[in-house]
XYZ file of C-alpha atoms in Angstrom:
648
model
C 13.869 6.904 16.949
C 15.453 6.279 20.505
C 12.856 4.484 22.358
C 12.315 7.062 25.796
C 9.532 4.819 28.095
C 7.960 8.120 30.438
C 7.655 6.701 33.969
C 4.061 7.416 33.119
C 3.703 4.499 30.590
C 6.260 2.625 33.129
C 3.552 2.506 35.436
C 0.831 1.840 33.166
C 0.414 -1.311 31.699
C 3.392 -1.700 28.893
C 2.800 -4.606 26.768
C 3.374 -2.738 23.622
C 0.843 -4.179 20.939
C -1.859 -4.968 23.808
C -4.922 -3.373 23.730
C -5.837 -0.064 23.960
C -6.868 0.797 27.729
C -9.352 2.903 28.445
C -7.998 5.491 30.773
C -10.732 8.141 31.488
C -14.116 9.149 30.449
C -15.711 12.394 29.713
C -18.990 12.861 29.547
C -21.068 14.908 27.205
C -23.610 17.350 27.439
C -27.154 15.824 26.651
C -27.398 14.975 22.990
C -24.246 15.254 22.162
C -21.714 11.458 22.233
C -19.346 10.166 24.552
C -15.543 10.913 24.159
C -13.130 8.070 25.766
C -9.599 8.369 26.439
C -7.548 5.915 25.485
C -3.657 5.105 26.461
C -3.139 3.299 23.131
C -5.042 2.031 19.609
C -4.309 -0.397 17.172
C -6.528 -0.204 13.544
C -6.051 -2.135 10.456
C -7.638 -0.994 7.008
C -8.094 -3.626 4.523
C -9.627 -4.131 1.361
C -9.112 -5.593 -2.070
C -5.461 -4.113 -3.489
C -7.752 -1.507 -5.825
C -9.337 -0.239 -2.561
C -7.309 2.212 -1.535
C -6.386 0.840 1.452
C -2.292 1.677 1.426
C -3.249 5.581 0.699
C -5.821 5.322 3.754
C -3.370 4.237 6.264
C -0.732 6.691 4.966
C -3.119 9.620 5.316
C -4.273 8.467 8.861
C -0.635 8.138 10.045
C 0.451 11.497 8.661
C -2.277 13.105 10.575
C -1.833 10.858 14.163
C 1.905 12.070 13.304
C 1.090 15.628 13.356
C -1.317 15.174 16.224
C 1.933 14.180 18.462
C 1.167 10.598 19.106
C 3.988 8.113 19.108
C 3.562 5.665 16.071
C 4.485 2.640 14.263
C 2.915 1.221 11.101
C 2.753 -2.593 9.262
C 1.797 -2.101 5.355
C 0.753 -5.584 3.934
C -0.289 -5.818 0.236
C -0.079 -8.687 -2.208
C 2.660 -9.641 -4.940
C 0.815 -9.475 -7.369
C 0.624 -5.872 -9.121
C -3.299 -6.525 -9.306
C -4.791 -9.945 -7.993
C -8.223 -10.474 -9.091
C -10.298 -8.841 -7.549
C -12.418 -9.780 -4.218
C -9.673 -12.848 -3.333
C -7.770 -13.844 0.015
C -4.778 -12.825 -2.293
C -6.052 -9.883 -3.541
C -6.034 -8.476 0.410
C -3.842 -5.398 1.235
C -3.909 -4.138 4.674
C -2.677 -1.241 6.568
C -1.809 -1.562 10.174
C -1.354 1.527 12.419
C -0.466 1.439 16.431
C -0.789 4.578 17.813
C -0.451 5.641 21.646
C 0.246 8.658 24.327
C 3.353 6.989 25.222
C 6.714 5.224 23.605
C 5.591 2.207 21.215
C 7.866 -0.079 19.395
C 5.527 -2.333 17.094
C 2.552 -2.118 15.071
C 0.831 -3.967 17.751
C 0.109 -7.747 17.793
C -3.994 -7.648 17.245
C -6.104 -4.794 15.773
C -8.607 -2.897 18.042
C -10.519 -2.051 14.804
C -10.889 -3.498 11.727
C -12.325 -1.816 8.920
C -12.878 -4.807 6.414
C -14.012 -2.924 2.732
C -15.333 -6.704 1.247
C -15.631 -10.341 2.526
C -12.050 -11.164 1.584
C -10.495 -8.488 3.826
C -12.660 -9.969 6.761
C -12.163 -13.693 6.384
C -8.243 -12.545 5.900
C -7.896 -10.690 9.242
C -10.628 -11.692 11.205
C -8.192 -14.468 12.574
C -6.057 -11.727 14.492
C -9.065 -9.614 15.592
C -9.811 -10.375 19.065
C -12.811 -10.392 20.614
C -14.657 -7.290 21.740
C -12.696 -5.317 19.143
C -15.091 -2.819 16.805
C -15.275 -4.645 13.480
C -16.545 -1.742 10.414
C -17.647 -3.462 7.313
C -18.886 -2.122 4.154
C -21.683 -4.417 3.561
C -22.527 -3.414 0.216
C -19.966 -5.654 -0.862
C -21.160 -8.658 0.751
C -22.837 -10.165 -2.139
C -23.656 -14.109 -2.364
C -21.294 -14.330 -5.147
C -18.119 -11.962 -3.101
C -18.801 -13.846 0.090
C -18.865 -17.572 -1.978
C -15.674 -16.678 -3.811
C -13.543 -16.344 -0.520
C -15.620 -19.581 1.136
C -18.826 -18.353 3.024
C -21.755 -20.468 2.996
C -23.596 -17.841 4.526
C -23.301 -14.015 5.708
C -21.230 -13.562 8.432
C -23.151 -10.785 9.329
C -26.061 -12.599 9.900
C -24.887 -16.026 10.715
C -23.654 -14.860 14.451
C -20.208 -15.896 14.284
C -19.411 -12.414 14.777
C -21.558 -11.840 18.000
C -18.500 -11.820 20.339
C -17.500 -8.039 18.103
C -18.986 -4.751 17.975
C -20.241 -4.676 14.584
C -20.788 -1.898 12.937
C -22.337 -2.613 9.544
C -22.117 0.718 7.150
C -23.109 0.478 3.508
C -19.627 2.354 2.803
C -20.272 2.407 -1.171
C -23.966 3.523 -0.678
C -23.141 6.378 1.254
C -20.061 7.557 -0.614
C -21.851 7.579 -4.057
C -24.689 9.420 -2.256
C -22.355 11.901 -0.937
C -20.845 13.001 -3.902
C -24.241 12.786 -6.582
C -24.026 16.663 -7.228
C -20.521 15.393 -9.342
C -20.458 15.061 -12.365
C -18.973 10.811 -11.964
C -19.461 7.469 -13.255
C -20.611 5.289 -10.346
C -17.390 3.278 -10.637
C -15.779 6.827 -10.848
C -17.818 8.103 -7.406
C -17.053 4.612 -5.572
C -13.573 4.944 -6.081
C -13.548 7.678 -3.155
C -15.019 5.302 -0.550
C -11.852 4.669 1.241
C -12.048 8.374 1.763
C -15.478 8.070 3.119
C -14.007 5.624 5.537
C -10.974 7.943 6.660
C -13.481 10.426 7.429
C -14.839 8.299 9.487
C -12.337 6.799 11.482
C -10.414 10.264 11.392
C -14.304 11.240 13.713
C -13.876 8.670 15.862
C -10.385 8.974 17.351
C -10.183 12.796 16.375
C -7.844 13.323 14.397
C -6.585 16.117 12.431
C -8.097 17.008 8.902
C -6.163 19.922 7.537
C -3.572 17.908 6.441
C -5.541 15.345 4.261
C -7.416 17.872 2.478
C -4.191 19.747 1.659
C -2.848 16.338 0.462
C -5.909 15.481 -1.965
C -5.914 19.079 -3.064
C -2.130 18.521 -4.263
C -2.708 14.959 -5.110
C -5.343 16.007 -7.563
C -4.012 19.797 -8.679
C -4.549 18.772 -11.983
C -8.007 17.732 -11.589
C -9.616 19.453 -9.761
C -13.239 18.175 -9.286
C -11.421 14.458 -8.451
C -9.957 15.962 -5.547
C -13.153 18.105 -4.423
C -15.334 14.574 -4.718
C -12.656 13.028 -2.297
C -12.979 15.899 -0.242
C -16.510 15.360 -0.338
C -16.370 11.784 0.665
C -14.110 12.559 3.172
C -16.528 14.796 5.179
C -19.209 12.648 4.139
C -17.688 9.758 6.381
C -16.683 12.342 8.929
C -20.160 13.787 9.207
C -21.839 10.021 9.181
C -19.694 8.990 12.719
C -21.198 12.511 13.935
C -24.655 12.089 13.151
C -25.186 7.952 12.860
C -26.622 6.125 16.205
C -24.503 3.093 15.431
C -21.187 4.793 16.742
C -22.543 6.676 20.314
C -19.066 6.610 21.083
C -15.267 8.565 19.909
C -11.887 8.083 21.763
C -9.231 10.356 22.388
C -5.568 9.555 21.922
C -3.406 12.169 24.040
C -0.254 13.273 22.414
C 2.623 11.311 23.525
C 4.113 14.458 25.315
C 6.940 13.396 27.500
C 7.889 9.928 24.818
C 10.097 12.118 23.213
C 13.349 14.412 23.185
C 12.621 18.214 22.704
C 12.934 18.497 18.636
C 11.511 18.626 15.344
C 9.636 15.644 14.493
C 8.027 13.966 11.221
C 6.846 10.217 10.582
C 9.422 8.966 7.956
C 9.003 5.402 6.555
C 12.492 3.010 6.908
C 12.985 3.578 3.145
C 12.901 7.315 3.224
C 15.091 7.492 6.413
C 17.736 5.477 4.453
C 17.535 7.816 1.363
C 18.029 10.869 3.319
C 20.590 9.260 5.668
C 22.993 8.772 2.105
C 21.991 12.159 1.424
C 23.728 13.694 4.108
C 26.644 11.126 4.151
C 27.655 12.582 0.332
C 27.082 15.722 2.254
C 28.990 15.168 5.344
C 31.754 13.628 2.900
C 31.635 16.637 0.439
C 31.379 13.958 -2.268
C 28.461 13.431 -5.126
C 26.071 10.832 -4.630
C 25.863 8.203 -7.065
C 23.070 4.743 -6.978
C 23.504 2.763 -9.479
C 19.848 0.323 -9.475
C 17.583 -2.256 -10.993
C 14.086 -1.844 -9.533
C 12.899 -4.189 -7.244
C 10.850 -4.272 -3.908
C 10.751 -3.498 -1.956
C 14.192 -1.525 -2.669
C 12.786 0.496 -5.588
C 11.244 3.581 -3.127
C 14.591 4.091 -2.435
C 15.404 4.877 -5.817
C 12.604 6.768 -6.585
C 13.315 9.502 -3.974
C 16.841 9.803 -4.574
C 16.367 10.508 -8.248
C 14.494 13.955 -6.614
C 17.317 15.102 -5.125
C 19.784 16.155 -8.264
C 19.965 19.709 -6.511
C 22.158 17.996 -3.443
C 24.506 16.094 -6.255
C 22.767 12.900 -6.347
C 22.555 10.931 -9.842
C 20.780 8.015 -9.956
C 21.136 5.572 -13.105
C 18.257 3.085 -13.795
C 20.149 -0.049 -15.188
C 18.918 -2.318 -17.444
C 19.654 -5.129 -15.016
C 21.289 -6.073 -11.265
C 24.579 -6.404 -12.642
C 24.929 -3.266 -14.348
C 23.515 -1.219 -11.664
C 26.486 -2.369 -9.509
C 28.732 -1.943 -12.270
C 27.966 1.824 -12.980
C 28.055 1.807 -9.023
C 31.591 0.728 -8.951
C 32.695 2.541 -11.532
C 31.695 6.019 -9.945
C 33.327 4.783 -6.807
C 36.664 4.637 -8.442
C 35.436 7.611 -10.052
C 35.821 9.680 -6.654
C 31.917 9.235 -5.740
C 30.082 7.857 -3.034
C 28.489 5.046 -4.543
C 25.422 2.782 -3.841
C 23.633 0.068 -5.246
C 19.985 -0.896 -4.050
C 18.653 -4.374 -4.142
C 16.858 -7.227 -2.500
C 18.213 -10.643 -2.023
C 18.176 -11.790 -5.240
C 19.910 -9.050 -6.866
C 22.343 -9.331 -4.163
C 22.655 -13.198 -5.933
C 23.732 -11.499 -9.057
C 25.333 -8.799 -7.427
C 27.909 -11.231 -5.967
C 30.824 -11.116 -8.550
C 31.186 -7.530 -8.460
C 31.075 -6.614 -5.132
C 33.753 -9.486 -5.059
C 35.849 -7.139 -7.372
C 35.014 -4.569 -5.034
C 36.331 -6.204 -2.271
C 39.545 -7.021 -4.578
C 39.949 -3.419 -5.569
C 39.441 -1.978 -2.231
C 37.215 0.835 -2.844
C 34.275 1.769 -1.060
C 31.108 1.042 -1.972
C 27.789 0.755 -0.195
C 25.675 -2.330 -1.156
C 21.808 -2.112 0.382
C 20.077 -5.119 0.660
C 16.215 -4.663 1.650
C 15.794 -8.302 2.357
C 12.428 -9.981 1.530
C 11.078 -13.562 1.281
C 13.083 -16.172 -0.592
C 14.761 -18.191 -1.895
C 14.946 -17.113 -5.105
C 11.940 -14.621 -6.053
C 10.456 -15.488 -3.461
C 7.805 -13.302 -1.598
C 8.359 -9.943 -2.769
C 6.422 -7.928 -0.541
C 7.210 -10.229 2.548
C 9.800 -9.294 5.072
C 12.444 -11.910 6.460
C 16.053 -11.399 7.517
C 17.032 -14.575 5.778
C 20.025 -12.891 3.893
C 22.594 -12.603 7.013
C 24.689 -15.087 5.606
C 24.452 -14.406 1.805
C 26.083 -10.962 3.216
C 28.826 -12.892 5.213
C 30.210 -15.219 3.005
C 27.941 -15.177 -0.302
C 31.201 -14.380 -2.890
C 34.280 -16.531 -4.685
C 37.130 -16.799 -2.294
C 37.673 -14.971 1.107
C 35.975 -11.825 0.536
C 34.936 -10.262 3.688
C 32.582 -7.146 3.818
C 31.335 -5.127 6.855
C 28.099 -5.742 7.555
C 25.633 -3.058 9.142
C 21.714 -3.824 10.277
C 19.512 -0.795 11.092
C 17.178 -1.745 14.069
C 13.996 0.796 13.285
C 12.634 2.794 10.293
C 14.159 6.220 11.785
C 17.522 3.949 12.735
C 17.777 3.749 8.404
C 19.291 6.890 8.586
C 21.918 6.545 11.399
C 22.696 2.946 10.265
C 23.461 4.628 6.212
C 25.631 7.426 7.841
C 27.739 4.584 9.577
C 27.896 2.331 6.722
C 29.304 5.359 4.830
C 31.420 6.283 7.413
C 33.029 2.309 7.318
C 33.156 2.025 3.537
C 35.215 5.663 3.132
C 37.905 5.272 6.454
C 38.527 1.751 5.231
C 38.147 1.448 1.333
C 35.688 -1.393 1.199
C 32.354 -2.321 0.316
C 29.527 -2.821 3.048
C 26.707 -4.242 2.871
C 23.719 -2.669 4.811
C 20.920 -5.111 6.006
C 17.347 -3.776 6.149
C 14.121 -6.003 5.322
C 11.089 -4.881 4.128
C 8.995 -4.649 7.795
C 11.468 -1.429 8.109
C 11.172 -0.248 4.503
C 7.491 -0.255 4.365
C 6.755 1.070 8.036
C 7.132 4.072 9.911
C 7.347 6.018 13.039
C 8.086 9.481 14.271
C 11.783 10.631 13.540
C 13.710 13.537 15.281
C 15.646 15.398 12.216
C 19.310 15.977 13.448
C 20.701 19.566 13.762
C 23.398 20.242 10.590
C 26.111 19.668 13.908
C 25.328 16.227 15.014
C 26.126 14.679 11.878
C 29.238 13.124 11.769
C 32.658 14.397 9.806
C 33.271 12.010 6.749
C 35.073 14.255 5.360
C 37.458 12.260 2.416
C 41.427 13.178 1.463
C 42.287 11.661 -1.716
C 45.751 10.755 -2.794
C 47.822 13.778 -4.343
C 50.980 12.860 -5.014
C 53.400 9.897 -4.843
C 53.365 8.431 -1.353
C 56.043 6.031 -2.179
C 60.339 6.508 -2.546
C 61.950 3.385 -4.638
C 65.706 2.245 -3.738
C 67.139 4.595 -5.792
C 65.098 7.374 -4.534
C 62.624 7.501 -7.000
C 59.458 8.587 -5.598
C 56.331 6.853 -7.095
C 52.116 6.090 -6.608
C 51.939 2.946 -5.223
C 48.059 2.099 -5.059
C 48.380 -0.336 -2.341
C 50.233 1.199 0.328
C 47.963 1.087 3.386
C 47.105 3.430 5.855
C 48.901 1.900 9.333
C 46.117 2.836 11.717
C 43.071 1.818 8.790
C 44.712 -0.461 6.562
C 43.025 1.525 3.869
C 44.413 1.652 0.504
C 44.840 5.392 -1.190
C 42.090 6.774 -3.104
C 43.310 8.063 -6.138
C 40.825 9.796 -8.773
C 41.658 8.888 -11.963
C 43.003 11.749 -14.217
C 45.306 12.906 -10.848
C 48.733 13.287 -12.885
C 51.659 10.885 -11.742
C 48.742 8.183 -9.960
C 48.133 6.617 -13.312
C 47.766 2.234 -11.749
C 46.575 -0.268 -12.723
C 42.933 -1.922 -12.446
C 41.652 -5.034 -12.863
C 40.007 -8.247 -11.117
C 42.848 -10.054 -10.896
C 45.199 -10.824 -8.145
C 47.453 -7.569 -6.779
C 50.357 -7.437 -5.531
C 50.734 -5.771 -2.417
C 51.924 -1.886 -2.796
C 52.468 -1.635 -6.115
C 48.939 -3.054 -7.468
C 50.405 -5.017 -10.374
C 48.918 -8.407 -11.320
C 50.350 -11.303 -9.114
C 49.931 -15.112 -9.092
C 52.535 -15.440 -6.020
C 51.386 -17.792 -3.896
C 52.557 -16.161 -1.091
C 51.342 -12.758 -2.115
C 48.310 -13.555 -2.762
C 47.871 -15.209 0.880
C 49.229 -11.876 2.370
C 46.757 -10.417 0.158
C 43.755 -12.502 1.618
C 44.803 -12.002 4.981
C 45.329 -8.206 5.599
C 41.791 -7.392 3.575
C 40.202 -9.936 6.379
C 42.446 -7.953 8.814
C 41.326 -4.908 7.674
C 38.153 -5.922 7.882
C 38.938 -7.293 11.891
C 40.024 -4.186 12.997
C 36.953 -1.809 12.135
C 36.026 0.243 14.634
C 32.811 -0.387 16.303
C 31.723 0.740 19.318
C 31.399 -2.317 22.450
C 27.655 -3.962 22.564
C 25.349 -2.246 25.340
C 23.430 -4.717 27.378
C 20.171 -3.518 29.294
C 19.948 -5.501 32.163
C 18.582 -3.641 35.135
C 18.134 -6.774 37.147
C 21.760 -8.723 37.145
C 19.460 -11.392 34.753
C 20.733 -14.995 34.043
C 19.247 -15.485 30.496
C 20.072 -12.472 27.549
C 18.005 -12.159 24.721
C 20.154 -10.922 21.626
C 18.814 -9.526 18.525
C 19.541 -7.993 14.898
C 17.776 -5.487 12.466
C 14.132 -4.934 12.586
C 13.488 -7.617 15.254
C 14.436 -5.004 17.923
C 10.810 -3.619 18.637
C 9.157 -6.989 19.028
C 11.728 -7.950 21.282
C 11.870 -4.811 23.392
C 8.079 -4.547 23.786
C 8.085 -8.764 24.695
C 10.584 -7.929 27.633
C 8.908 -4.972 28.896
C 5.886 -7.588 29.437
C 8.321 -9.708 31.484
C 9.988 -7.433 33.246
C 6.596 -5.667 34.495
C 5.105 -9.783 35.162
C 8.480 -9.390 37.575
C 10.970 -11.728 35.370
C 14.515 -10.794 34.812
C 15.818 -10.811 31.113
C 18.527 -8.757 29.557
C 18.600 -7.680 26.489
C 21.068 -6.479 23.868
C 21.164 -5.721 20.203
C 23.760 -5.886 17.296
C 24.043 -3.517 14.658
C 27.062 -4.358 13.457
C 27.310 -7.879 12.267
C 30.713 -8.009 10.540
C 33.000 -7.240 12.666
C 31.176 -8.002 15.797
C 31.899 -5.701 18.745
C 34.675 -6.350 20.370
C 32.945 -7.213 24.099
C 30.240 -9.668 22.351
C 32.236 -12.775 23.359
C 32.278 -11.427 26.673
C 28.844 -10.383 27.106
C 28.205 -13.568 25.827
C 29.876 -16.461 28.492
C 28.050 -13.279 31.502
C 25.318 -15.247 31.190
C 23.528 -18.847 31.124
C 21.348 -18.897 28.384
C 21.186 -16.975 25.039
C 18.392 -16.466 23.394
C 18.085 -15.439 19.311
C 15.081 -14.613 17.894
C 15.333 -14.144 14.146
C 13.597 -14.247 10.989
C 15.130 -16.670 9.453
C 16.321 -20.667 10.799
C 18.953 -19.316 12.731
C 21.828 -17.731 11.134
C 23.009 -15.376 13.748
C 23.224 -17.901 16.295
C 25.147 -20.509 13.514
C 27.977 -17.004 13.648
C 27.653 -16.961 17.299
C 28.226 -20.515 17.549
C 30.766 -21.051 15.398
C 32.819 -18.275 17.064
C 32.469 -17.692 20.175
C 31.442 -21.405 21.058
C 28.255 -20.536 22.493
C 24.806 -22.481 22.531
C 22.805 -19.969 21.591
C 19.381 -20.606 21.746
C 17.207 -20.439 18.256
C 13.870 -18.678 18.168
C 12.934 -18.554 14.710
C 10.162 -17.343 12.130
C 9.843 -17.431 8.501
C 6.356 -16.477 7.711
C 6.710 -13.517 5.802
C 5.342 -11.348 9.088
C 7.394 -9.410 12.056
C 7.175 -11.193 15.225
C 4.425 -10.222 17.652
C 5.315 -9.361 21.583
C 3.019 -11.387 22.861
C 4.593 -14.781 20.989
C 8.008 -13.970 21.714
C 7.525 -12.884 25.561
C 6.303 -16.727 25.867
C 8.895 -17.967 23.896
C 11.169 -15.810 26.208
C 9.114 -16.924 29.141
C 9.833 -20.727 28.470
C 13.490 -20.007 28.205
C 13.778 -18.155 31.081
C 11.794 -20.597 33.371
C 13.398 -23.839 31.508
């Protein structure tokens, strides 16, 4: 989404991820509860992984979606596909920042925490600040839970959580009481206590229910007294924050009217936005879609929604491994498809040979990378944008691919549409760079009208394009395109454009194998030329106050970043900022924009691979600011980081 600041949120306090404000205050009629506005709210669900907790953020942002607020969401869940249960690394969280004006994070501490067992508060206690409403469900806080994640004693009755509002609510109590007239286990009625806690939360900053009792209705079609005991739970918590003493107040959240353009909105996670952004590329190119995937996260969602759109052309093949997903992938592209492979950074590892051969064979190919923790397997449900470099030069012999970074969830879908766009004009793989704080999250999304998406429209070869000495005409494969450098793109079956195919060297034109040495250095040098002269459009720099230090960024880091120098500039510090999408080539003005100003700044999450490019070609010292801990930045950290820099 295009971030829109209304000069109301200009003049309101806009450190994006600070707390919510209280704006105004309406009072109620005797016996009924106070209602405060607020400009902005930050709540994090957690629980053990079996607790629901993913599903209750989901449901909660779907419905402050449809309210009109602007949004932006942090899922957090273990590795592990079940850690035992009531353990630090059994936590999953959901964190959702919601506000009446433009937002770009999921907000640097939680207002509210709703903590479902001992684990889930020890775990995120540490980012709850003070004052902040803290909702436990002290039925689990057993002597054995609490000793198994390190308390000596209750914490919520030892004081070390007098500086909160507390709200102690015997969650599983209530829910199985709620929904006694079912015909459930105990275990069975518990389950539905993360219901019981939407309910409640859904009371207290008043939000929409139609939509979660369609979804559970749907959800559970095909059993139906599941979904009526969810229901049940659900009103249950709704009707407890009504009645109970313990919460005298509920906050209002005014739609974020003037944030956004006049269209059709819907929250879309990064994931999503990239699947339907292919869609319409096969669309726009009026060619079939084909992924060829191994499963992995936190790639996998992306072929999981593809595979439900066979009705657009879209065939998705399940490999058996890495390498054969980009195999199949490869094939369809010299098949006459528009062909993707999904992965994270260690199946781009594997990946490497072939999109090598790719690269060799000139055909276009789009390789997505949803980069997560590493080295190796790393931290699969961690984000990090460690892979920048594995992209750039991670292949045998000088093999350059474009590379493309999306800056937002929504941005997934513009930043697929222009990595198909680069691999069809110029016959070459790409490699598109999203991490998994993109894939996971989410945030309100303008669909495009049918006319703002771009032309790809693709002519392949027809005919022999090529007249020998004595006047023969023939196919030659390799004969480039003067303006694109872009080889033909010849479907095989096409009579008279039979060529050959292969890994090994070709010669230019004619495609046949080649071990000139001098061919095969004209060969290495026009696909790195080819590569040179992509278009891209010239880096924009927002820098409203002629600044001396720019603060450069790539991929998902863009939302800390923005929201940490809309803190500066309203503390009355100038800082510029600009951000890259396109990391291979670089725009032409970078170098430029670059030497305009004293310092550079990079933050990146990684040690600092961006600013090794940007050093090493455009002899720059760019400044470092790095993190590798699995988490997106915060705005607060990096507007001191920027801060020091600044003032240094």
């Amino acid at each position: 989404m295009t971030s829109q600041v209304s000069s109301a949120a200009e003049q309101a306090d806009q450190a994006d991820g600070a707390d919510g404000a209280v704006v105004g205050e309406q009072r109620k009629p005797a016996g009924t509860k106070d209602v405060r506005r607020l400009d902005r709210v930050i709540i994090r669900f957690a629980g053990d992984s079996g607790d629901g907790m993913q599903l209750t953020g989901d449901r909660f942002t779907s419905e402050t979606a449809s309210f009109g607020n602007d949004l932006s969401t942090l899922p957090n869940f273990p590795a592990e596909i079940r850690a035992p249960a009531g353990t630090l690394p059994g936590v999953s969280s959901f964190q959702l920042h919601f506000a009446d004006h433009d937002i770009l994070t999921p907000g640097d501490a939680p207002n509210v925490l709703v903590a479902m067992n001992p684990a889930a508060l020890k775990a995120n206690i540490g980012d709850v600040p003070r004052g902040a409403e803290i909702i436990v469900n002290t039925d689990e806080f057993t002597r054995r839970a609490m000793q198994k994640v390190g308390y000596a004693a209750s914490p919520l009755e030892d004081g070390s959580l007098d500086g909160y509002q507390l709200h102690p609510v015997p969650l599983t109590t209530l829910t199985v009481e709620a929904l006694k007239e079912f015909d459930l286990t105990r275990k069975e009625a518990e389950r539905s206590k993360n219901m019981f806690a939407l309910g409640l939360l859904s009371w207290m900053y008043h939000r929409p229910t139609e939509g979660t009792e369609k979804f559970l209705r749907s959800k559970f079609a095909k059993k139906p007294e599941i979904a009526e005991a969810n229901l049940a739970a659900f009103r249950a918590g709704w009707n407890f924050g009504e009645t109970t003493e313990d919460f005298a107040v509920s906050y209002e959240v005014a739609p974020a009217a003037t944030a956004f353009p006049v269209g059709t909105y819907r929250n879309i996670s990064g994931n999503l936005a990239l699947s339907y952004g292919l869609v319409a590329a096969s669309r726009q190119a009026d060619l079939p879609l084909f992924l060829g995937s191994y499963p992995i996260t936190p790639a996998s969602d992306i072929l999981h929604e593809l595979s439900r759109h066979k009705n657009f052309g879209v065939r998705t093949f399940q490999a058996e491994d890495e390498i054969a997903g980009i195999g199949a992938a490869l094939g369809a592209a010299f098949g006459g498809s528009l062909a993707v492979t999904t992965t994270s950074g260690p199946g781009v590892a594997l990946k490497s040979e072939t999109i090598g051969l790719a690269v060799s064979l000139e055909l276009p190919l789009l390789v997505v990378d949803i980069q997560r923790g590493g080295p190796s397997t790393g931290l699969p449900t961690k984000t990090e944008q460690a892979d920048l470099l594995q992209a750039m030069f991670g292949r045998n012999g000088e093999a350059p691919v474009p590379i493309v970074a999306p800056r937002t969830p929504g941005d997934c879908f513009d930043a697929a549409l222009e990595a198909a766009r680069i691999a069809l004009t110029y016959r070459t793989p790409v490699m598109l760079l999203s991490d998994g704080y993109l894939a996971n999250g989410s945030e309100p999304w303008r669909v495009p009208e049918l006319e703002e998406l771009p032309d790809l429209t693709v002519r392949f070869a027809q005919g022999p394009n090529h007249t020998l000495d004595d006047g023969t005409e023939v196919f030659w494969p390799y004969k480039r395109d003067p303006l694109t450098l872009a080889r033909p793109w010849a479907v095989p079956g096409t009579p008279g454009l039979e060529h050959r195919i292969g890994g090994i060297e070709k010669e230019d034109g004619t495609g046949n194998i080649s071990y000139a040495p001098a061919n095969h250095d004209f060969m290495v040098r026009i696909r790195q030329a080819k590569i040179d002269g992509i278009d891209v459009p010239d880096l924009e720099v927002d820098d409203p106050d002629g600044a001396r230090t720019l603060v450069l960024g790539w991929g998902s880091t863009y939302g800390p970043i923005t929201a940490a120098v809309r803190r500066l500039r309203t503390a009355g510090d100038a800082v510029a900022q600009a951000h890259l999408r396109h990391l291979n080539p670089f725009p032409g003005n970078l170098g430029a924009v670059l030497k305009a100003y004293d310092k550079v700044v990079v933050p990146e999450m990684n040690l600092g691979q961006l600013a090794t490019l940007l050093r090493a070609k455009y002899l720059v010292d760019a400044h470092s600011y790095n993190q590798v801990n699995g988490m997106p930045f915060k705005a607060e950290q990096l507007a001191a980081a920027l801060k020091e820099a600044i003032d240094d």
